[in-house]
Amino acid sequence: MRIAIVSGNAEGPTELNAFDNALYEAEIGDVNLIKVSSMLEENTKVERLPKLKAGSMVNCVLSSITSDKPNDKLIACIAVAIGDELGCVIEKSAVNEDIEKVKEEAVKMVRYMMDKRNVEIKDLIVEEAHHTVEEKGSAIAAVVYIRDDIISNRN
């Protein structure tokens, strides 16, 4: 299995546009995202996100948060733990919380998932996006499941 870990944050004229702009910043704004649960296959490989075919159906674990309250501090976080047998992903989002605290909580949850399954963590990755709202803002972090059929052959 191959995955990419991405994040983005943005403003927009509406909350939906802010969310769409954050997806676009993360380079996943031109595809259809299908939210899946938090499991990865054995020996999952993390890669740079390739250019995806517009309109593709793309599986992902998505953390997102949007607000229209000026000065809200938005945090979207993904924690990925990869082992030899399997991997787990945690999504966490928060408003007006300490970034490090949110990341620590995500790591604690993904470690628990791996411990519960008696799988040793070989690689642990945390990705977060944060954004201070001006008018309408959004932050996203995602694990994108990469398949050959969704990769664009256009430059």
PDB file of C-alpha atoms in Angstrom:
ATOM      1  CA  MET A   1       0.000   0.000   0.000  1.00  0.00           C
ATOM      2  CA  ARG A   2       1.146   3.515  -0.795  1.00  0.00           C
ATOM      3  CA  ILE A   3      -0.017   6.676   0.934  1.00  0.00           C
ATOM      4  CA  ALA A   4       0.718  10.379   0.892  1.00  0.00           C
ATOM      5  CA  ILE A   5       0.266  12.730   3.838  1.00  0.00           C
ATOM      6  CA  VAL A   6      -0.861  16.259   2.974  1.00  0.00           C
ATOM      7  CA  SER A   7      -2.173  19.390   4.640  1.00  0.00           C
ATOM      8  CA  GLY A   8      -3.502  22.811   3.754  1.00  0.00           C
ATOM      9  CA  ASN A   9      -5.221  25.880   5.149  1.00  0.00           C
ATOM     10  CA  ALA A  10      -7.046  28.779   3.553  1.00  0.00           C
ATOM     11  CA  GLU A  11      -9.631  31.524   3.681  1.00  0.00           C
ATOM     12  CA  GLY A  12     -12.652  31.814   1.401  1.00  0.00           C
ATOM     13  CA  PRO A  13     -15.782  33.912   0.874  1.00  0.00           C
ATOM     14  CA  THR A  14     -17.859  31.110   2.480  1.00  0.00           C
ATOM     15  CA  GLU A  15     -16.957  28.275   4.842  1.00  0.00           C
ATOM     16  CA  LEU A  16     -17.398  25.773   1.992  1.00  0.00           C
ATOM     17  CA  ASN A  17     -15.078  27.816  -0.228  1.00  0.00           C
ATOM     18  CA  ALA A  18     -12.515  28.036   2.590  1.00  0.00           C
ATOM     19  CA  PHE A  19     -12.637  24.229   2.932  1.00  0.00           C
ATOM     20  CA  ASP A  20     -12.323  23.777  -0.837  1.00  0.00           C
ATOM     21  CA  ASN A  21      -9.386  26.209  -0.916  1.00  0.00           C
ATOM     22  CA  ALA A  22      -7.637  24.278   1.875  1.00  0.00           C
ATOM     23  CA  LEU A  23      -8.104  21.039  -0.103  1.00  0.00           C
ATOM     24  CA  TYR A  24      -6.725  22.778  -3.190  1.00  0.00           C
ATOM     25  CA  GLU A  25      -3.690  24.013  -1.248  1.00  0.00           C
ATOM     26  CA  ALA A  26      -3.078  20.405  -0.162  1.00  0.00           C
ATOM     27  CA  GLU A  27      -3.278  19.338  -3.841  1.00  0.00           C
ATOM     28  CA  ILE A  28      -6.423  17.240  -3.325  1.00  0.00           C
ATOM     29  CA  GLY A  29      -8.996  19.839  -4.344  1.00  0.00           C
ATOM     30  CA  ASP A  30      -9.707  18.471  -7.826  1.00  0.00           C
ATOM     31  CA  VAL A  31     -10.671  14.934  -6.796  1.00  0.00           C
ATOM     32  CA  ASN A  32     -13.622  13.273  -5.071  1.00  0.00           C
ATOM     33  CA  LEU A  33     -12.584  12.297  -1.559  1.00  0.00           C
ATOM     34  CA  ILE A  34     -13.987   9.133  -0.015  1.00  0.00           C
ATOM     35  CA  LYS A  35     -13.489   9.074   3.730  1.00  0.00           C
ATOM     36  CA  VAL A  36     -12.330   5.709   5.019  1.00  0.00           C
ATOM     37  CA  SER A  37     -11.512   4.443   8.480  1.00  0.00           C
ATOM     38  CA  SER A  38      -8.082   4.324   9.970  1.00  0.00           C
ATOM     39  CA  MET A  39      -6.331   1.139   8.874  1.00  0.00           C
ATOM     40  CA  LEU A  40      -3.266   0.629   6.664  1.00  0.00           C
ATOM     41  CA  GLU A  41      -1.862  -2.557   5.139  1.00  0.00           C
ATOM     42  CA  GLU A  42       1.398  -4.148   6.253  1.00  0.00           C
ATOM     43  CA  ASN A  43       4.594  -2.276   5.364  1.00  0.00           C
ATOM     44  CA  THR A  44       2.752   0.743   3.967  1.00  0.00           C
ATOM     45  CA  LYS A  45       5.032   3.144   2.101  1.00  0.00           C
ATOM     46  CA  VAL A  46       4.749   6.917   2.446  1.00  0.00           C
ATOM     47  CA  GLU A  47       5.346   8.809  -0.798  1.00  0.00           C
ATOM     48  CA  ARG A  48       5.096  12.317  -2.112  1.00  0.00           C
ATOM     49  CA  LEU A  49       1.610  12.944  -3.501  1.00  0.00           C
ATOM     50  CA  PRO A  50       1.662  12.511  -7.285  1.00  0.00           C
ATOM     51  CA  LYS A  51      -0.518  14.654  -9.552  1.00  0.00           C
ATOM     52  CA  LEU A  52      -3.968  13.089  -9.402  1.00  0.00           C
ATOM     53  CA  LYS A  53      -6.477  12.762 -12.249  1.00  0.00           C
ATOM     54  CA  ALA A  54      -9.184  15.399 -11.881  1.00  0.00           C
ATOM     55  CA  GLY A  55     -12.470  13.849 -10.792  1.00  0.00           C
ATOM     56  CA  SER A  56     -10.876  10.623  -9.514  1.00  0.00           C
ATOM     57  CA  MET A  57     -12.450   8.768  -6.607  1.00  0.00           C
ATOM     58  CA  VAL A  58      -9.751   8.923  -3.924  1.00  0.00           C
ATOM     59  CA  ASN A  59      -9.796   7.172  -0.554  1.00  0.00           C
ATOM     60  CA  CYS A  60      -8.515   9.212   2.359  1.00  0.00           C
ATOM     61  CA  VAL A  61      -8.542   9.719   6.102  1.00  0.00           C
ATOM     62  CA  LEU A  62      -9.415  13.390   6.514  1.00  0.00           C
ATOM     63  CA  SER A  63      -9.145  15.758   9.442  1.00  0.00           C
ATOM     64  CA  SER A  64     -10.809  19.090   8.773  1.00  0.00           C
ATOM     65  CA  ILE A  65     -12.094  22.095  10.642  1.00  0.00           C
ATOM     66  CA  THR A  66     -13.775  25.262   9.418  1.00  0.00           C
ATOM     67  CA  SER A  67     -14.925  28.427  11.175  1.00  0.00           C
ATOM     68  CA  ASP A  68     -16.428  31.827  10.474  1.00  0.00           C
ATOM     69  CA  LYS A  69     -15.322  33.335  13.795  1.00  0.00           C
ATOM     70  CA  PRO A  70     -12.470  35.826  13.333  1.00  0.00           C
ATOM     71  CA  ASN A  71      -9.318  34.975  15.315  1.00  0.00           C
ATOM     72  CA  ASP A  72     -10.317  31.337  15.876  1.00  0.00           C
ATOM     73  CA  LYS A  73      -7.176  29.208  15.758  1.00  0.00           C
ATOM     74  CA  LEU A  74      -7.967  26.077  13.735  1.00  0.00           C
ATOM     75  CA  ILE A  75      -5.912  22.889  13.940  1.00  0.00           C
ATOM     76  CA  ALA A  76      -6.312  19.772  11.790  1.00  0.00           C
ATOM     77  CA  CYS A  77      -3.974  16.898  12.626  1.00  0.00           C
ATOM     78  CA  ILE A  78      -3.223  13.395  11.335  1.00  0.00           C
ATOM     79  CA  ALA A  79      -1.044  10.860  13.169  1.00  0.00           C
ATOM     80  CA  VAL A  80       0.148   7.802  11.222  1.00  0.00           C
ATOM     81  CA  ALA A  81       1.755   4.755  12.814  1.00  0.00           C
ATOM     82  CA  ILE A  82       3.191   2.104  10.508  1.00  0.00           C
ATOM     83  CA  GLY A  83       4.245  -1.384  11.555  1.00  0.00           C
ATOM     84  CA  ASP A  84       5.293  -4.567   9.794  1.00  0.00           C
ATOM     85  CA  GLU A  85       1.828  -6.146  10.130  1.00  0.00           C
ATOM     86  CA  LEU A  86      -0.413  -3.096   9.698  1.00  0.00           C
ATOM     87  CA  GLY A  87      -0.733   0.599  10.357  1.00  0.00           C
ATOM     88  CA  CYS A  88      -3.211   2.968  11.982  1.00  0.00           C
ATOM     89  CA  VAL A  89      -4.236   6.567  11.354  1.00  0.00           C
ATOM     90  CA  ILE A  90      -5.801   9.042  13.767  1.00  0.00           C
ATOM     91  CA  GLU A  91      -7.523  12.272  12.815  1.00  0.00           C
ATOM     92  CA  LYS A  92      -7.897  15.105  15.325  1.00  0.00           C
ATOM     93  CA  SER A  93      -9.107  18.670  14.964  1.00  0.00           C
ATOM     94  CA  ALA A  94      -9.506  21.492  17.452  1.00  0.00           C
ATOM     95  CA  VAL A  95     -10.282  25.175  17.830  1.00  0.00           C
ATOM     96  CA  ASN A  96      -8.284  27.518  20.051  1.00  0.00           C
ATOM     97  CA  GLU A  97      -6.155  24.773  21.589  1.00  0.00           C
ATOM     98  CA  ASP A  98      -2.398  24.442  21.897  1.00  0.00           C
ATOM     99  CA  ILE A  99      -0.978  22.867  18.720  1.00  0.00           C
ATOM    100  CA  GLU A 100       1.502  20.699  20.608  1.00  0.00           C
ATOM    101  CA  LYS A 101      -1.261  19.423  22.910  1.00  0.00           C
ATOM    102  CA  VAL A 102      -3.407  18.434  19.916  1.00  0.00           C
ATOM    103  CA  LYS A 103      -0.469  16.634  18.279  1.00  0.00           C
ATOM    104  CA  GLU A 104       0.376  14.841  21.553  1.00  0.00           C
ATOM    105  CA  GLU A 105      -3.233  13.656  21.882  1.00  0.00           C
ATOM    106  CA  ALA A 106      -3.212  12.328  18.304  1.00  0.00           C
ATOM    107  CA  VAL A 107       0.049  10.458  18.951  1.00  0.00           C
ATOM    108  CA  LYS A 108      -1.345   9.032  22.193  1.00  0.00           C
ATOM    109  CA  MET A 109      -4.434   7.733  20.362  1.00  0.00           C
ATOM    110  CA  VAL A 110      -2.518   6.144  17.468  1.00  0.00           C
ATOM    111  CA  ARG A 111      -0.026   4.540  19.873  1.00  0.00           C
ATOM    112  CA  TYR A 112      -2.959   3.069  21.800  1.00  0.00           C
ATOM    113  CA  MET A 113      -4.447   1.621  18.591  1.00  0.00           C
ATOM    114  CA  MET A 114      -1.157  -0.057  17.719  1.00  0.00           C
ATOM    115  CA  ASP A 115      -0.614  -1.303  21.293  1.00  0.00           C
ATOM    116  CA  LYS A 116      -4.137  -2.764  21.352  1.00  0.00           C
ATOM    117  CA  ARG A 117      -3.239  -4.752  18.226  1.00  0.00           C
ATOM    118  CA  ASN A 118       0.194  -5.776  19.605  1.00  0.00           C
ATOM    119  CA  VAL A 119       1.955  -4.186  16.628  1.00  0.00           C
ATOM    120  CA  GLU A 120       5.322  -2.497  17.040  1.00  0.00           C
ATOM    121  CA  ILE A 121       5.520   0.972  15.522  1.00  0.00           C
ATOM    122  CA  LYS A 122       8.299   1.239  12.924  1.00  0.00           C
ATOM    123  CA  ASP A 123       7.442   4.740  11.726  1.00  0.00           C
ATOM    124  CA  LEU A 124       5.355   7.485  13.343  1.00  0.00           C
ATOM    125  CA  ILE A 125       4.422  10.594  11.350  1.00  0.00           C
ATOM    126  CA  VAL A 126       2.395  13.581  12.488  1.00  0.00           C
ATOM    127  CA  GLU A 127       1.103  16.183  10.034  1.00  0.00           C
ATOM    128  CA  GLU A 128      -0.862  19.238  11.009  1.00  0.00           C
ATOM    129  CA  ALA A 129      -2.268  22.368   9.462  1.00  0.00           C
ATOM    130  CA  HIS A 130      -3.213  25.412  11.465  1.00  0.00           C
ATOM    131  CA  HIS A 131      -4.942  28.606  10.504  1.00  0.00           C
ATOM    132  CA  THR A 132      -6.047  31.795  12.244  1.00  0.00           C
ATOM    133  CA  VAL A 133      -9.408  32.814  10.826  1.00  0.00           C
ATOM    134  CA  GLU A 134      -9.693  36.253   9.280  1.00  0.00           C
ATOM    135  CA  GLU A 135     -13.303  35.945   8.081  1.00  0.00           C
ATOM    136  CA  LYS A 136     -13.967  32.334   7.033  1.00  0.00           C
ATOM    137  CA  GLY A 137     -11.163  29.807   7.271  1.00  0.00           C
ATOM    138  CA  SER A 138     -10.378  26.123   7.126  1.00  0.00           C
ATOM    139  CA  ALA A 139      -7.536  23.718   7.909  1.00  0.00           C
ATOM    140  CA  ILE A 140      -7.182  20.140   6.687  1.00  0.00           C
ATOM    141  CA  ALA A 141      -4.743  17.260   7.058  1.00  0.00           C
ATOM    142  CA  ALA A 142      -5.178  13.984   5.196  1.00  0.00           C
ATOM    143  CA  VAL A 143      -3.765  10.574   4.430  1.00  0.00           C
ATOM    144  CA  VAL A 144      -4.365   9.886   0.746  1.00  0.00           C
ATOM    145  CA  TYR A 145      -4.387   6.278  -0.453  1.00  0.00           C
ATOM    146  CA  ILE A 146      -2.469   6.143  -3.749  1.00  0.00           C
ATOM    147  CA  ARG A 147      -3.458   3.795  -6.579  1.00  0.00           C
ATOM    148  CA  ASP A 148      -2.027   3.757 -10.092  1.00  0.00           C
ATOM    149  CA  ASP A 149      -5.439   4.390 -11.686  1.00  0.00           C
ATOM    150  CA  ILE A 150      -5.819   7.812 -10.001  1.00  0.00           C
ATOM    151  CA  ILE A 151      -2.409   9.169 -11.034  1.00  0.00           C
ATOM    152  CA  SER A 152      -2.478  11.697 -13.856  1.00  0.00           C
ATOM    153  CA  ASN A 153      -0.138  11.255 -16.780  1.00  0.00           C
ATOM    154  CA  ARG A 154      -0.367  14.995 -17.488  1.00  0.00           C
ATOM    155  CA  ASN A 155       2.335  17.330 -16.201  1.00  0.00           C
TER     156      ASN A 155
END
